[in-house]
Short mmCIF file of C-alpha atoms and ligand atoms in Angstrom, two decimals:
data_model
loop_
_atom_site.label_atom_id
_atom_site.label_comp_id
_atom_site.label_asym_id
_atom_site.label_seq_id
_atom_site.Cartn_x
_atom_site.Cartn_y
_atom_site.Cartn_z
CA UNK A 22 70.05 2.49 -70.02
CA UNK A 23 71.65 0.31 -67.38
CA UNK A 24 69.06 -2.39 -68.16
CA UNK A 25 69.68 -2.10 -71.92
CA UNK A 26 73.41 -2.56 -71.33
CA UNK A 27 72.74 -5.53 -69.01
CA UNK A 28 70.64 -7.12 -71.77
CA UNK A 29 73.45 -6.56 -74.30
CA UNK A 30 75.82 -8.48 -72.04
CA UNK A 31 73.30 -11.20 -71.19
CA UNK A 32 72.29 -11.94 -74.80
CA UNK A 33 75.81 -12.03 -76.13
CA UNK A 34 77.22 -14.06 -73.23
CA UNK A 35 74.45 -16.64 -73.73
CA UNK A 36 75.27 -16.86 -77.46
CA UNK A 37 71.92 -15.46 -78.55
CA UNK A 38 73.42 -12.81 -80.80
CA UNK A 39 75.58 -9.69 -80.90
CA UNK A 40 76.12 -7.44 -77.86
CA UNK A 41 73.08 -5.23 -78.19
CA UNK A 42 70.18 -4.59 -75.80
CA UNK A 43 67.17 -2.30 -75.78
CA UNK A 44 64.47 -1.22 -73.37
CA UNK A 45 61.24 0.73 -73.93
CA UNK A 46 59.91 2.92 -71.15
CA UNK A 47 56.50 4.50 -70.67
CA UNK A 48 55.70 6.74 -67.71
CA UNK A 49 58.91 5.66 -65.98
CA UNK A 50 58.16 1.94 -66.31
CA UNK A 51 59.76 -0.68 -68.56
CA UNK A 52 57.08 -1.86 -70.99
CA UNK A 53 59.29 -3.75 -73.43
CA UNK A 54 62.80 -5.13 -73.66
CA UNK A 55 65.04 -7.32 -75.72
CA UNK A 56 68.53 -8.22 -76.77
CA UNK A 57 69.90 -9.18 -80.15
CA UNK A 58 68.51 -12.62 -80.92
CA UNK A 59 69.74 -13.12 -84.51
CA UNK A 60 71.74 -16.30 -83.86
CA UNK A 61 69.27 -17.90 -81.44
CA UNK A 62 66.24 -17.39 -83.67
CA UNK A 63 67.87 -17.56 -87.11
CA UNK A 64 66.25 -14.20 -87.73
CA UNK A 65 68.39 -11.48 -89.31
CA UNK A 66 65.81 -8.89 -88.22
CA UNK A 67 65.94 -9.86 -84.52
CA UNK A 68 67.97 -6.82 -83.50
CA UNK A 69 67.53 -5.60 -79.91
CA UNK A 70 65.44 -2.57 -80.86
CA UNK A 71 63.08 -4.62 -83.06
CA UNK A 72 62.71 -7.28 -80.35
CA UNK A 73 61.99 -4.57 -77.75
CA UNK A 74 59.49 -2.76 -80.02
CA UNK A 75 57.61 -6.02 -80.64
CA UNK A 76 57.63 -6.79 -76.90
CA UNK A 77 56.33 -3.32 -75.96
CA UNK A 78 53.63 -3.31 -78.65
CA UNK A 79 52.48 -6.76 -77.53
CA UNK A 80 52.44 -5.76 -73.84
CA UNK A 81 50.65 -2.46 -74.50
CA UNK A 82 48.29 -3.82 -77.17
CA UNK A 83 49.18 -1.09 -79.65
CA UNK A 84 51.08 -0.64 -82.91
CA UNK A 85 52.50 2.76 -81.94
CA UNK A 86 54.73 3.72 -79.04
CA UNK A 87 53.99 7.44 -79.13
CA UNK A 88 54.36 8.09 -75.41
CA UNK A 89 57.42 5.91 -74.98
CA UNK A 90 61.16 6.35 -74.88
CA UNK A 91 63.60 3.83 -76.29
CA UNK A 92 66.94 3.09 -74.65
CA UNK A 93 69.39 1.15 -76.79
CA UNK A 94 72.90 0.08 -75.90
CA UNK A 95 74.04 1.14 -79.39
CA UNK A 96 73.06 3.69 -82.00
CA UNK A 97 70.42 1.99 -84.21
CA UNK A 98 71.28 0.46 -87.57
CA UNK A 99 69.28 1.65 -90.62
CA UNK A 100 66.73 -1.17 -90.26
CA UNK A 101 66.08 -0.36 -86.60
CA UNK A 102 66.06 3.35 -87.34
CA UNK A 103 63.26 2.70 -89.83
CA UNK A 104 61.39 0.53 -87.32
CA UNK A 105 61.78 3.24 -84.67
CA UNK A 106 60.26 5.83 -87.00
CA UNK A 107 57.33 3.49 -87.70
CA UNK A 108 56.84 2.83 -83.96
CA UNK A 109 57.10 6.57 -83.19
CA UNK A 110 58.60 6.72 -79.70
CA UNK A 111 59.15 10.32 -78.61
CA UNK A 112 62.83 9.95 -77.84
CA UNK A 113 65.77 7.56 -78.34
CA UNK A 114 68.73 7.28 -75.99
CA UNK A 115 71.79 5.38 -77.24
CA UNK A 116 75.09 4.40 -75.60
CA UNK A 117 77.65 2.98 -78.04
CA UNK A 118 77.94 4.75 -81.39
CA UNK A 119 77.75 3.10 -84.81
CA UNK A 120 81.49 3.79 -85.15
CA UNK A 121 82.03 1.77 -81.93
CA UNK A 122 79.95 -1.05 -83.47
CA UNK A 123 81.97 -0.96 -86.70
CA UNK A 124 85.17 -1.37 -84.69
CA UNK A 125 83.96 -4.70 -83.29
CA UNK A 126 82.73 -6.02 -86.65
CA UNK A 127 79.15 -4.71 -86.86
CA UNK A 128 79.57 -2.22 -89.68
CA UNK A 129 76.30 -1.00 -91.13
CA UNK A 130 77.88 1.85 -93.13
CA UNK A 131 77.26 -0.08 -96.38
CA UNK A 132 73.50 0.11 -95.78
CA UNK A 133 73.63 3.85 -95.13
CA UNK A 134 75.64 4.11 -98.40
CA UNK A 135 73.00 2.13 -100.32
CA UNK A 136 70.00 4.22 -99.25
CA UNK A 137 70.70 7.38 -101.27
CA UNK A 138 71.73 5.43 -104.40
CA UNK A 139 69.38 5.22 -107.39
CA UNK A 140 67.60 1.84 -107.27
CA UNK A 141 69.42 0.64 -110.39
CA UNK A 142 72.83 1.15 -108.71
CA UNK A 143 72.18 -0.82 -105.51
CA UNK A 144 74.22 -3.97 -104.76
CA UNK A 145 71.10 -6.10 -104.38
CA UNK A 146 69.20 -5.97 -107.66
CA UNK A 147 65.81 -4.29 -107.39
CA UNK A 148 63.62 -5.08 -110.39
CA UNK A 149 60.24 -3.46 -111.10
CA UNK A 150 57.60 -6.16 -111.64
CA UNK A 151 53.77 -6.32 -111.66
CA UNK A 152 52.99 -2.73 -110.71
CA UNK A 153 49.73 -2.59 -112.64
CA UNK A 154 48.38 -5.69 -110.83
CA UNK A 155 49.64 -4.45 -107.45
CA UNK A 156 47.88 -1.13 -107.91
CA UNK A 157 44.57 -2.98 -107.35
CA UNK A 158 45.29 -3.26 -103.62
CA UNK A 159 46.26 0.41 -103.43
CA UNK A 160 43.03 1.40 -105.19
CA UNK A 161 41.08 -0.81 -102.76
CA UNK A 162 42.83 0.89 -99.80
CA UNK A 163 42.07 4.40 -101.08
CA UNK A 164 38.40 3.51 -101.45
CA UNK A 165 38.10 1.51 -98.19
CA UNK A 166 35.87 3.42 -95.79
CA UNK A 167 36.59 1.65 -92.49
CA UNK A 168 40.40 1.69 -92.49
CA UNK A 169 42.71 2.47 -89.60
CA UNK A 170 45.18 5.15 -90.63
CA UNK A 171 48.67 5.08 -89.18
ZN1 ZN B 6 69.37 -2.86 -85.96
#
């Protein structure tokens, strides 16, 4: 966690993004790390946890972090929470809370509020389009014999 906090200070003091850092550990060793890099990379998805997950997956040559633990300097936002579930680490340690983050201007409560809403009531319009055509790829996937399940 000390390293994750150091990264949160380093990234934000260098102007790379907000004060958030994350580290991924496997068998007691750091296998991935990152800090928020939204401003530096013009990437709204470059949150510390996402950057660290990508780094760990690259270093380990895998798309799942099943035997890993994630240390993040702040409770994950909904996007990172989703990414963490997809990456499947066994445990997440967090330091600052999302209420702490809201107090310094990083309020993700509106996203948590959007998730349970019916699609038609969300602030960003979500419009059904082309389902029949898109089903072709799903049908292909169901019938594909040599697929990797995850
Ligand atoms: Zn996030």
